[in-house]
Tab-separated table of C-alpha atoms in Angstrom:
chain	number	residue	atom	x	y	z
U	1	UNK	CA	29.526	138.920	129.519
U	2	UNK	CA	27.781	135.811	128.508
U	3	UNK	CA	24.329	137.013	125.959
U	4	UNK	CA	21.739	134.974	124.457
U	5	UNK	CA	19.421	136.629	122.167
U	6	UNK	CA	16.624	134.744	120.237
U	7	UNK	CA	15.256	136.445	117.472
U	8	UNK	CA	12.717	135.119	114.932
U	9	UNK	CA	9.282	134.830	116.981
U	10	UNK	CA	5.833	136.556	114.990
U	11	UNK	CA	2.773	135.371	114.481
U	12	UNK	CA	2.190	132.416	112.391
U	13	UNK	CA	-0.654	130.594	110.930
U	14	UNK	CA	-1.480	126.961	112.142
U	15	UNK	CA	0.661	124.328	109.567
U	16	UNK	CA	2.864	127.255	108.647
U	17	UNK	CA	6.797	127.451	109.694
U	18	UNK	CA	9.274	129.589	111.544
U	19	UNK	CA	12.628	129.395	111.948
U	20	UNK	CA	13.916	130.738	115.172
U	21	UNK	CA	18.199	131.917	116.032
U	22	UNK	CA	19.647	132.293	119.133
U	23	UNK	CA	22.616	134.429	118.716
U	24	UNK	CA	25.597	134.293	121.302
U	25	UNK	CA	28.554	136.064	122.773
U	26	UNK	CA	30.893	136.198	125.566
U	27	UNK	CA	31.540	132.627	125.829
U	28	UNK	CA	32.913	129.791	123.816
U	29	UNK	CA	29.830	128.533	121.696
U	30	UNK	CA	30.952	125.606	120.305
U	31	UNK	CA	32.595	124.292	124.298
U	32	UNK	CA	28.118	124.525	125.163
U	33	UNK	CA	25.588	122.344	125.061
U	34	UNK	CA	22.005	124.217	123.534
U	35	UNK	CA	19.047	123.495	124.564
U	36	UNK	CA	14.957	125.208	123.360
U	37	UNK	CA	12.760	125.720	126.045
U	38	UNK	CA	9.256	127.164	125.744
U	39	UNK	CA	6.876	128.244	127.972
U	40	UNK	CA	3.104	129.390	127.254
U	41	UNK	CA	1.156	131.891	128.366
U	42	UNK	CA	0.886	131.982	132.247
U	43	UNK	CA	2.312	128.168	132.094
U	44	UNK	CA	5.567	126.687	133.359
U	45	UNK	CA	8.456	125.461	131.615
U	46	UNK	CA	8.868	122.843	128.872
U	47	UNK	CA	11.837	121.349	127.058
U	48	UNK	CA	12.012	121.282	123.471
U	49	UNK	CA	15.329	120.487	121.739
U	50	UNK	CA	19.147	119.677	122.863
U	51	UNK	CA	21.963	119.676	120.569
U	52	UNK	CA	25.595	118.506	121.616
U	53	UNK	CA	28.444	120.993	121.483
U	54	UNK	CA	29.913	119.710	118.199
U	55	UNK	CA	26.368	119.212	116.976
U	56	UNK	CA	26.392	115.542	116.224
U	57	UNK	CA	23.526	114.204	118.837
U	58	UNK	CA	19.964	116.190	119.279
U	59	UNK	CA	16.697	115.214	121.133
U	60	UNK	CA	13.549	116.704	120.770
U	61	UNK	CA	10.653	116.245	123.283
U	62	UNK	CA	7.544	113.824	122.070
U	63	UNK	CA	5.248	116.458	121.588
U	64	UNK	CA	7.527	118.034	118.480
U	65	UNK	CA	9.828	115.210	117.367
U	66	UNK	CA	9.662	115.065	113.347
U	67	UNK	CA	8.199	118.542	113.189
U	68	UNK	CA	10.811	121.144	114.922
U	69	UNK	CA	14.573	120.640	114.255
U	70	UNK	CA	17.296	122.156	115.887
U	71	UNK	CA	21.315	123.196	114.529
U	72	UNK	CA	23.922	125.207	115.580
U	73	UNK	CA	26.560	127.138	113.079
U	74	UNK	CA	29.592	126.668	115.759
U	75	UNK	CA	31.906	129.095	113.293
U	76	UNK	CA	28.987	132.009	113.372
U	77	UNK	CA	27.753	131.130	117.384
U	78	UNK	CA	24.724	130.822	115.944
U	79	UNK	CA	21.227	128.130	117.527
U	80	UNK	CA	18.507	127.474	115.352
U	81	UNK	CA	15.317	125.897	115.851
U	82	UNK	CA	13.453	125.372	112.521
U	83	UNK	CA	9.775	124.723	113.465
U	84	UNK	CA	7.438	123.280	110.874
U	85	UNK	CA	3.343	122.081	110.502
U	86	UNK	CA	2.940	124.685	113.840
U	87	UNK	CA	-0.327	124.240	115.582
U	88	UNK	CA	-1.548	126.351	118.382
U	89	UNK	CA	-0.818	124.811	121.209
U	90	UNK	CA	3.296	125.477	119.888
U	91	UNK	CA	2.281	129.186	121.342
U	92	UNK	CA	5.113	129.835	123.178
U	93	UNK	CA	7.788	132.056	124.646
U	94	UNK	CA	11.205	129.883	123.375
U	95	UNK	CA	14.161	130.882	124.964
U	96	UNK	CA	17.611	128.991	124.259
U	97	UNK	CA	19.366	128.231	127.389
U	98	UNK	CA	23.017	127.108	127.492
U	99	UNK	CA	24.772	123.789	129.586
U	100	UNK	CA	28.127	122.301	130.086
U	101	UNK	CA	27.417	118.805	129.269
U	102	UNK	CA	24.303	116.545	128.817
U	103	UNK	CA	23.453	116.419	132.689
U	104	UNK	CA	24.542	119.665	133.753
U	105	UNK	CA	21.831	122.466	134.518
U	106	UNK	CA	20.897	125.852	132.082
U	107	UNK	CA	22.824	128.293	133.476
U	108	UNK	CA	22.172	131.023	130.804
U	109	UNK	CA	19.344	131.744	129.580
U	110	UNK	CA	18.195	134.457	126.868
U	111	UNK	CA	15.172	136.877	127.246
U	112	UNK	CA	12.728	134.544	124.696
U	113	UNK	CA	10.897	135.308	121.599
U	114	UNK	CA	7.089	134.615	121.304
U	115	UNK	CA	5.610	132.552	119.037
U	116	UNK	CA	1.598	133.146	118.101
U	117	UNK	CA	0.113	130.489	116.066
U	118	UNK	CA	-3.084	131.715	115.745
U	119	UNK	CA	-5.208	131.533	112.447
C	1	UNK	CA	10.457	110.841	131.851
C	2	UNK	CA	10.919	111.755	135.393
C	3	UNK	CA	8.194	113.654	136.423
C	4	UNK	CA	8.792	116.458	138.917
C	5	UNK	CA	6.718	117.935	141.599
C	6	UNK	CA	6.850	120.906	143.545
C	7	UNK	CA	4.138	121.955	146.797
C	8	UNK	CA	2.937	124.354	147.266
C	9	UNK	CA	1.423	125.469	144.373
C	10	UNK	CA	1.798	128.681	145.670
C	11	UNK	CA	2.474	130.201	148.646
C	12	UNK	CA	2.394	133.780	150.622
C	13	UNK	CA	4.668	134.471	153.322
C	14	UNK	CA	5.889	137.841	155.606
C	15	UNK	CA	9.029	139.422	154.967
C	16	UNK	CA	11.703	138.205	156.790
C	17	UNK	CA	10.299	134.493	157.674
C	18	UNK	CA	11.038	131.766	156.228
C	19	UNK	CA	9.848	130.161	152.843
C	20	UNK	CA	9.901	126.511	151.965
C	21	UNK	CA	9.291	124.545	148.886
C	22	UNK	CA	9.217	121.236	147.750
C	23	UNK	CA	10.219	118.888	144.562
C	24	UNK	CA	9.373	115.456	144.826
C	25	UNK	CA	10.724	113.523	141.498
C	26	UNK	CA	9.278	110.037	140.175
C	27	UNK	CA	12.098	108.577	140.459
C	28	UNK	CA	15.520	108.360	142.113
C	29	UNK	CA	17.809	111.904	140.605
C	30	UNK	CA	21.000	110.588	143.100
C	31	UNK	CA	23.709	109.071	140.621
C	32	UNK	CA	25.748	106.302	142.308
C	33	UNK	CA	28.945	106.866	140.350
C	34	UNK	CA	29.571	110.144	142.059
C	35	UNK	CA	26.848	110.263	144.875
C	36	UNK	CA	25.329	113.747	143.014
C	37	UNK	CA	21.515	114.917	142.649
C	38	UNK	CA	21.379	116.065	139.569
C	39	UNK	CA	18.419	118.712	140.423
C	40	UNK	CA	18.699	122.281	140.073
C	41	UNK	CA	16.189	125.306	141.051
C	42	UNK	CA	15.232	128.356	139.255
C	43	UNK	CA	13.806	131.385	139.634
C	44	UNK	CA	11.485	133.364	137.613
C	45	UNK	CA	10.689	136.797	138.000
C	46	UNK	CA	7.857	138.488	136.096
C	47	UNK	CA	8.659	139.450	132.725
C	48	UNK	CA	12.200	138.174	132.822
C	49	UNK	CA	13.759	134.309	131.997
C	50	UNK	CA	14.709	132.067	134.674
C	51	UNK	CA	17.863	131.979	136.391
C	52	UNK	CA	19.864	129.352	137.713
C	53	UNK	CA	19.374	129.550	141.545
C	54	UNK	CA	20.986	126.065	142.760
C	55	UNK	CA	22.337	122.901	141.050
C	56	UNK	CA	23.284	119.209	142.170
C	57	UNK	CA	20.256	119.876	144.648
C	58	UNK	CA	22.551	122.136	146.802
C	59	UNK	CA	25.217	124.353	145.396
C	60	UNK	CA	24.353	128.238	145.042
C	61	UNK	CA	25.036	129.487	141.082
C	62	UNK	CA	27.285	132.353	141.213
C	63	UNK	CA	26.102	135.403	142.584
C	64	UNK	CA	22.998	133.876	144.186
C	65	UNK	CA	22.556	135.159	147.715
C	66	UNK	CA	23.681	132.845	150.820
C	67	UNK	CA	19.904	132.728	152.111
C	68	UNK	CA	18.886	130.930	149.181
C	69	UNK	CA	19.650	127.332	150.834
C	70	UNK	CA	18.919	123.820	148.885
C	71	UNK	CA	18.453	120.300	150.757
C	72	UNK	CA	17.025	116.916	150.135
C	73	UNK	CA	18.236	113.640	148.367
C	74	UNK	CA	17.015	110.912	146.120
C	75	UNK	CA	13.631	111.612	145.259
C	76	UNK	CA	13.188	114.334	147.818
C	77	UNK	CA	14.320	117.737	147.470
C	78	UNK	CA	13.401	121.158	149.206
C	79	UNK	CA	14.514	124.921	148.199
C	80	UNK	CA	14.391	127.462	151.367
C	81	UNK	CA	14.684	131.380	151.588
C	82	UNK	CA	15.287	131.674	155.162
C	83	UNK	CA	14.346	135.626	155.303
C	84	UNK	CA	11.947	136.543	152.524
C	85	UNK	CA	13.412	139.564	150.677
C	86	UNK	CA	10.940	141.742	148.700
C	87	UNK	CA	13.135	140.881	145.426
C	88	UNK	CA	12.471	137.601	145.939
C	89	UNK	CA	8.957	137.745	144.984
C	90	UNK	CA	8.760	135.371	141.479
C	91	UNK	CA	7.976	131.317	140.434
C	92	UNK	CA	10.355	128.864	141.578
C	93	UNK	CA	10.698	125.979	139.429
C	94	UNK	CA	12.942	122.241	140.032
C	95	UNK	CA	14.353	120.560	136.948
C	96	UNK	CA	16.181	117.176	137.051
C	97	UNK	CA	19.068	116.166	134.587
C	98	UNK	CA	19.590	112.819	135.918
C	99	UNK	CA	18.635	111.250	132.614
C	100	UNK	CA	19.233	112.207	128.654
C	101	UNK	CA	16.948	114.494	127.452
C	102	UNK	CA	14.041	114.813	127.859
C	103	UNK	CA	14.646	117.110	130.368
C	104	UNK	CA	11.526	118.136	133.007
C	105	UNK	CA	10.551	120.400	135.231
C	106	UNK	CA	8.242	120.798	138.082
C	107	UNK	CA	5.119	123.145	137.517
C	108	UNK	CA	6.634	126.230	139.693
C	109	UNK	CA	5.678	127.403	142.863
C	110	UNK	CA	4.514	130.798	142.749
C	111	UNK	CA	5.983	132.875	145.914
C	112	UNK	CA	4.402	136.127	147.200
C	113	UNK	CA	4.250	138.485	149.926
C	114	UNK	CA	2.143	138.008	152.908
């Protein structure tokens, strides 16, 4: 069965870094479309990063363009989201969520990781 | 960005009645090349990620049961239980993916027992 699990969440001091994965199974990684989504505490959801199947076209939302960056490893069905100069309002639960194209919906999800940025 | 909208905010009703919620987007999610609304709604439960309910506005994701029903066109969209299941107790949330990324969502629409 299709399994998303993101790993890589802890706390973190504000301007430090993290690098989350999303590991996968059960379905043909590099035929997906990725996506980051976060939501904080007792909040709704939020959008971070998409990355094409091959991996050649990613957007990031406003509020983390030229500080998070996210890649895929199609041979090891492996999502990344490398998060740098974290501030606290980046405290999160980020999940990776899976698509069939560009405007198709998430219809996989994993269980999240939490991210603390808290001095 | 398309900004979504969902009312209630939240909203209580008695098992086995009917629930209703609404998504009301900024602008037009109904694509003229293949007369789709590219909306979908999710569902939350405490503790556990969302789950793909219902995409283009009206189609049930596998597995979803039949009285989860989805309507609405254009900028105006509404989900509908139409007999409130204990299990169905969670926040309901509308996304569009008319456009590229960014993607949005509405704020959720949290659903409880009355």
């Amino acid at each position: 069965q299709v399994q998303l699990v993101e790993s890589g969440g802890g706390l973190v001091k504000p301007g430090g870094s993290l690098r989350l994965s999303c590991a996968t199974s059960g379905f043909t990684f590099s035929d997906y479309y990725m996506s980051w989504i976060r939501q904080a505490p007792g909040k709704g959801l939020d959008w971070v990063s998409y990355i094409s199947s091959g991996g050649s076209t990613t957007y990031d939302a406003d509020s983390v363009k030229g500080r998070f960056t996210i890649s895929r490893d199609n041979a090891k069905n492996l999502l990344y989201l490398q998060m740098n100069s974290l501030r606290a309002e980046d405290t999160a639960i980020y999940y990776c969520a899976r698509s069939t194209g560009t405007y198709s919906p998430f219809d996989s999800w994993g269980q999240g990781t939490l991210v603390t940025v808290s001095s | 960005d398309i900004v979504m909208t969902q009312s209630p905010d939240s909203l209580a009703v008695s098992l086995g009645e009917r629930a209703t919620i609404n998504c009301k987007s900024s602008r037009s999610v109904l694509h003229s090349s293949d007369n789709k609304n590219y909306l979908a709604w999710y569902q939350q439960k405490p503790g556990q990620p969302p789950k793909l309910l219902l995409y283009w506005a009206s189609t049930r994701a596998s597995g979803v049961p039949d009285r989860f029903g989805g309507s609405g066109s254009g900028t105006d969209f509404t989900l509908t239980i139409s007999s409130l299941q204990a299990e169905d107790v969670a926040v309901y949330y509308c996304q569009q993916y008319f456009s590229t990324p960014p993607y949005t969502f509405g704020q959720g629409t949290k659903l409880e027992i009355k």
